[in-house]
Amino acid sequence: RKEVEQDPGPFNVPEGATVAFNCTYSNSASQSFFWYRQDCRKEPKLLMSVYSSGNEDGRFTAQLNRASQYISLLIRDSKLSDSATYLCVVLRNNNDMRFGAGTRLTVKP
Amino acid sequence: DVKVTQSSRYLVKRTGEKVFLECVQDMDHENMFWYRQDPGLGLRLIYFSYDVKMKEKGDIPEGYSVSREKKERFSLILESASTNQTSMYLCASSGTSGGRQQYFGPGTRLTVT
């Protein structure tokens, strides 16, 4: 079983839709959590950190449930430019990051 | 802006060749990482380094070695390339603060024939 599991998708949604991605992790000692975005043929870039209290950045909302070892990302009012692969990332300790395989999103006009 | 650069975007090598992939970062980061990314498997850590001349094995170090002689430079070496090392190789760096965010280079797509 992978340490970080994501639904690979693809998610195909129309512009303006709300879409949610889920992620589960198996190591209960994990310390920090992130969502990265990776465009086609590009490197991953940090989208947002995920905090226990939940956090929002514009149209993006991230949630963490430590008890269930579950992380989510909600995108409201999807734009064409949101099309990308979204990587769930878990930091185990100082430098040990574990990446999910990613969820592909395509937003269509 | 943090910049992580990798020596090549695309590389084609023959089985058995020695391959060097170089990574340079300009943010004076202590930590540097080499990953490979394969479809359906995500990013897997090959090696990382938290200081000059220091290195630690990641999850899949077999067939690879690394070198960090200067703080800004981290090299990945394939001693004898094999076809199962065909992959996208990503270098990353991070500091000791800022939530451990890792900054990635553009990647090297290596094909071993």
Short mmCIF file of C-alpha atoms in Angstrom, two decimals:
data_model
loop_
_atom_site.label_atom_id
_atom_site.label_comp_id
_atom_site.label_asym_id
_atom_site.label_seq_id
_atom_site.Cartn_x
_atom_site.Cartn_y
_atom_site.Cartn_z
CA ARG A 1 0.00 0.00 0.00
CA LYS A 2 1.34 3.44 -0.92
CA GLU A 3 1.99 5.84 1.93
CA VAL A 4 0.04 8.62 0.24
CA GLU A 5 -2.96 7.63 -1.85
CA GLN A 6 -4.91 9.79 -4.24
CA ASP A 7 -7.64 9.16 -6.76
CA PRO A 8 -5.73 9.46 -10.05
CA GLY A 9 -8.73 10.82 -11.93
CA PRO A 10 -8.91 12.18 -14.49
CA PHE A 11 -11.48 14.69 -13.37
CA ASN A 12 -13.08 16.44 -16.32
CA VAL A 13 -15.22 19.38 -15.24
CA PRO A 14 -16.79 22.39 -16.94
CA GLU A 15 -15.63 25.91 -16.21
CA GLY A 16 -17.26 27.26 -13.09
CA ALA A 17 -17.68 23.85 -11.45
CA THR A 18 -16.61 22.98 -7.95
CA VAL A 19 -14.31 20.00 -7.69
CA ALA A 20 -12.86 18.20 -4.67
CA PHE A 21 -9.82 15.98 -4.40
CA ASN A 22 -9.11 13.60 -1.57
CA CYS A 23 -5.96 12.10 -0.23
CA THR A 24 -5.20 9.63 2.56
CA TYR A 25 -1.89 8.99 4.25
CA SER A 26 -0.81 6.02 6.31
CA ASN A 27 1.91 7.37 8.60
CA SER A 28 0.23 8.83 11.67
CA ALA A 29 3.49 10.56 12.66
CA SER A 30 3.36 12.80 9.59
CA GLN A 31 3.97 16.39 10.54
CA SER A 32 3.07 18.71 7.69
CA PHE A 33 0.87 18.54 4.65
CA PHE A 34 0.81 20.27 1.31
CA TRP A 35 -0.85 20.41 -2.07
CA TYR A 36 1.47 20.87 -5.03
CA ARG A 37 0.40 21.62 -8.56
CA GLN A 38 2.17 20.18 -11.60
CA ASP A 39 1.43 21.41 -15.09
CA CYS A 40 2.03 19.13 -18.05
CA ARG A 41 5.77 18.65 -18.64
CA LYS A 42 6.63 21.06 -15.84
CA GLU A 43 7.95 20.74 -12.33
CA PRO A 44 5.74 20.57 -9.22
CA LYS A 45 5.11 23.86 -7.46
CA LEU A 46 3.64 24.49 -4.05
CA LEU A 47 -0.04 25.38 -4.23
CA MET A 48 -0.74 25.61 -0.52
CA SER A 49 0.09 24.18 2.86
CA VAL A 50 -2.67 22.38 4.75
CA TYR A 51 -3.41 23.20 8.38
CA SER A 52 -5.50 21.34 10.91
CA SER A 53 -7.93 24.23 11.16
CA GLY A 54 -8.44 24.27 7.41
CA ASN A 55 -7.25 27.09 5.24
CA GLU A 56 -8.38 29.00 2.22
CA ASP A 57 -6.55 30.80 -0.55
CA GLY A 58 -8.96 32.47 -2.93
CA ARG A 59 -10.91 29.73 -4.71
CA PHE A 60 -8.90 26.97 -3.04
CA THR A 61 -9.72 25.41 0.32
CA ALA A 62 -7.64 22.75 2.00
CA GLN A 63 -8.70 20.59 4.92
CA LEU A 64 -6.87 18.15 7.14
CA ASN A 65 -8.38 15.49 9.35
CA ARG A 66 -5.59 14.00 11.44
CA ALA A 67 -7.83 11.45 13.12
CA SER A 68 -8.86 9.98 9.77
CA GLN A 69 -5.49 10.73 8.14
CA TYR A 70 -7.26 12.47 5.32
CA ILE A 71 -6.53 15.63 3.34
CA SER A 72 -8.76 17.38 0.84
CA LEU A 73 -8.56 20.18 -1.68
CA LEU A 74 -11.64 22.02 -2.92
CA ILE A 75 -11.53 24.23 -5.98
CA ARG A 76 -14.49 26.55 -6.50
CA ASP A 77 -15.42 28.28 -9.74
CA SER A 78 -12.93 26.26 -11.79
CA LYS A 79 -10.96 28.07 -14.47
CA LEU A 80 -9.36 26.65 -17.60
CA SER A 81 -6.01 27.54 -16.06
CA ASP A 82 -6.69 25.18 -13.14
CA SER A 83 -6.09 22.22 -15.47
CA ALA A 84 -3.10 20.41 -14.01
CA THR A 85 -2.15 17.47 -11.84
CA TYR A 86 -2.54 18.04 -8.12
CA LEU A 87 -0.11 16.25 -5.82
CA CYS A 88 -0.86 15.51 -2.21
CA VAL A 89 2.35 15.74 -0.18
CA VAL A 90 3.08 14.65 3.38
CA LEU A 91 6.17 15.59 5.36
CA ARG A 92 7.17 12.77 7.69
CA ASN A 93 10.06 14.44 9.46
CA ASN A 94 12.69 17.06 8.77
CA ASN A 95 13.28 16.31 5.14
CA ASP A 96 11.30 13.22 4.27
CA MET A 97 8.48 14.23 1.94
CA ARG A 98 6.12 11.65 0.51
CA PHE A 99 4.22 12.39 -2.66
CA GLY A 100 0.98 10.99 -3.91
CA ALA A 101 0.86 9.95 -7.56
CA GLY A 102 -1.35 12.94 -8.33
CA THR A 103 -4.89 13.66 -9.47
CA ARG A 104 -5.32 15.00 -12.96
CA LEU A 105 -7.84 17.77 -13.51
CA THR A 106 -9.05 19.03 -16.86
CA VAL A 107 -11.34 22.05 -16.89
CA LYS A 108 -13.27 22.38 -20.15
CA PRO A 109 -14.95 25.46 -21.64
CA ASP B 1 12.79 34.02 -6.73
CA VAL B 2 14.26 30.64 -5.99
CA LYS B 3 15.91 29.10 -8.95
CA VAL B 4 16.77 25.44 -9.34
CA THR B 5 18.35 24.52 -12.63
CA GLN B 6 19.14 21.14 -14.13
CA SER B 7 21.82 20.55 -16.72
CA SER B 8 19.61 19.02 -19.42
CA ARG B 9 15.89 18.90 -20.21
CA TYR B 10 16.19 15.81 -22.40
CA LEU B 11 18.88 13.17 -22.51
CA VAL B 12 19.22 9.95 -24.50
CA LYS B 13 21.84 7.45 -23.41
CA ARG B 14 22.75 3.88 -24.24
CA THR B 15 22.59 0.95 -21.84
CA GLY B 16 25.79 0.71 -19.84
CA GLU B 17 26.80 4.35 -20.23
CA LYS B 18 27.69 6.46 -17.21
CA VAL B 19 25.26 9.35 -16.86
CA PHE B 20 25.67 12.58 -14.91
CA LEU B 21 22.72 14.76 -14.03
CA GLU B 22 23.56 18.10 -12.45
CA CYS B 23 21.44 20.36 -10.32
CA VAL B 24 22.24 23.88 -9.11
CA GLN B 25 20.25 26.06 -6.72
CA ASP B 26 20.81 29.72 -5.99
CA MET B 27 19.05 30.10 -2.64
CA ASP B 28 21.81 28.88 -0.34
CA HIS B 29 19.56 25.97 0.68
CA GLU B 30 21.01 23.32 2.94
CA ASN B 31 18.91 20.46 1.62
CA MET B 32 18.89 19.03 -1.87
CA PHE B 33 17.01 16.06 -3.28
CA TRP B 34 16.87 13.83 -6.31
CA TYR B 35 13.57 12.19 -7.29
CA ARG B 36 12.37 10.18 -10.20
CA GLN B 37 8.80 10.48 -11.40
CA ASP B 38 7.03 7.67 -13.24
CA PRO B 39 3.37 7.47 -14.30
CA GLY B 40 1.17 6.06 -11.56
CA LEU B 41 4.00 5.97 -9.04
CA GLY B 42 4.45 9.63 -8.24
CA LEU B 43 7.75 11.05 -7.10
CA ARG B 44 10.13 8.64 -5.43
CA LEU B 45 13.16 9.83 -3.51
CA ILE B 46 16.48 8.51 -4.74
CA TYR B 47 18.95 10.40 -2.53
CA PHE B 48 19.07 13.57 -0.53
CA SER B 49 21.76 15.71 1.04
CA TYR B 50 21.45 18.02 4.02
CA ASP B 51 24.95 19.45 3.83
CA VAL B 52 28.05 19.53 1.70
CA LYS B 53 29.60 16.08 1.35
CA MET B 54 26.65 14.54 3.24
CA LYS B 55 24.19 12.20 1.60
CA GLU B 56 21.36 9.93 2.64
CA LYS B 57 19.68 7.14 0.71
CA GLY B 58 16.08 7.57 -0.19
CA ASP B 59 13.65 4.84 -1.15
CA ILE B 60 15.24 3.72 -4.41
CA PRO B 61 19.02 4.35 -4.33
CA GLU B 62 20.03 1.18 -6.17
CA GLY B 63 21.88 1.92 -9.38
CA TYR B 64 22.47 5.56 -8.42
CA SER B 65 25.06 7.56 -6.57
CA VAL B 66 25.31 11.26 -5.72
CA SER B 67 27.90 13.91 -5.11
CA ARG B 68 27.69 17.19 -3.25
CA GLU B 69 31.02 18.98 -3.25
CA LYS B 70 29.56 22.48 -3.09
CA LYS B 71 26.46 23.70 -1.31
CA GLU B 72 24.72 24.86 -4.46
CA ARG B 73 25.36 21.77 -6.56
CA PHE B 74 24.02 18.24 -6.26
CA SER B 75 24.84 15.65 -8.89
CA LEU B 76 23.12 12.35 -9.61
CA ILE B 77 25.20 9.63 -11.23
CA LEU B 78 23.97 6.53 -12.99
CA GLU B 79 27.04 4.32 -12.94
CA SER B 80 25.80 2.01 -15.70
CA ALA B 81 22.51 3.13 -17.19
CA SER B 82 19.81 0.55 -17.72
CA THR B 83 16.51 0.75 -19.57
CA ASN B 84 14.54 0.66 -16.32
CA GLN B 85 16.15 3.97 -15.41
CA THR B 86 14.28 5.68 -18.22
CA SER B 87 12.31 8.28 -16.31
CA MET B 88 11.80 11.94 -15.44
CA TYR B 89 14.41 13.06 -12.90
CA LEU B 90 13.59 16.01 -10.69
CA CYS B 91 15.95 17.86 -8.41
CA ALA B 92 14.66 19.92 -5.48
CA SER B 93 16.05 22.06 -2.70
CA SER B 94 14.75 23.36 0.59
CA GLY B 95 15.97 25.49 3.45
CA THR B 96 15.70 24.85 7.16
CA SER B 97 12.84 27.30 7.56
CA GLY B 98 9.78 28.29 5.56
CA GLY B 99 7.82 25.14 6.29
CA ARG B 100 10.27 22.92 4.44
CA GLN B 101 8.82 23.85 1.07
CA GLN B 102 10.74 22.12 -1.68
CA TYR B 103 11.55 24.01 -4.86
CA PHE B 104 11.93 21.90 -7.95
CA GLY B 105 14.04 22.17 -11.05
CA PRO B 106 12.43 21.75 -14.50
CA GLY B 107 13.33 18.07 -14.69
CA THR B 108 15.44 15.93 -17.00
CA ARG B 109 13.68 13.37 -19.12
CA LEU B 110 16.20 10.56 -19.50
CA THR B 111 15.73 7.82 -22.06
CA VAL B 112 18.03 4.81 -21.92
CA THR B 113 18.02 2.71 -25.07
#
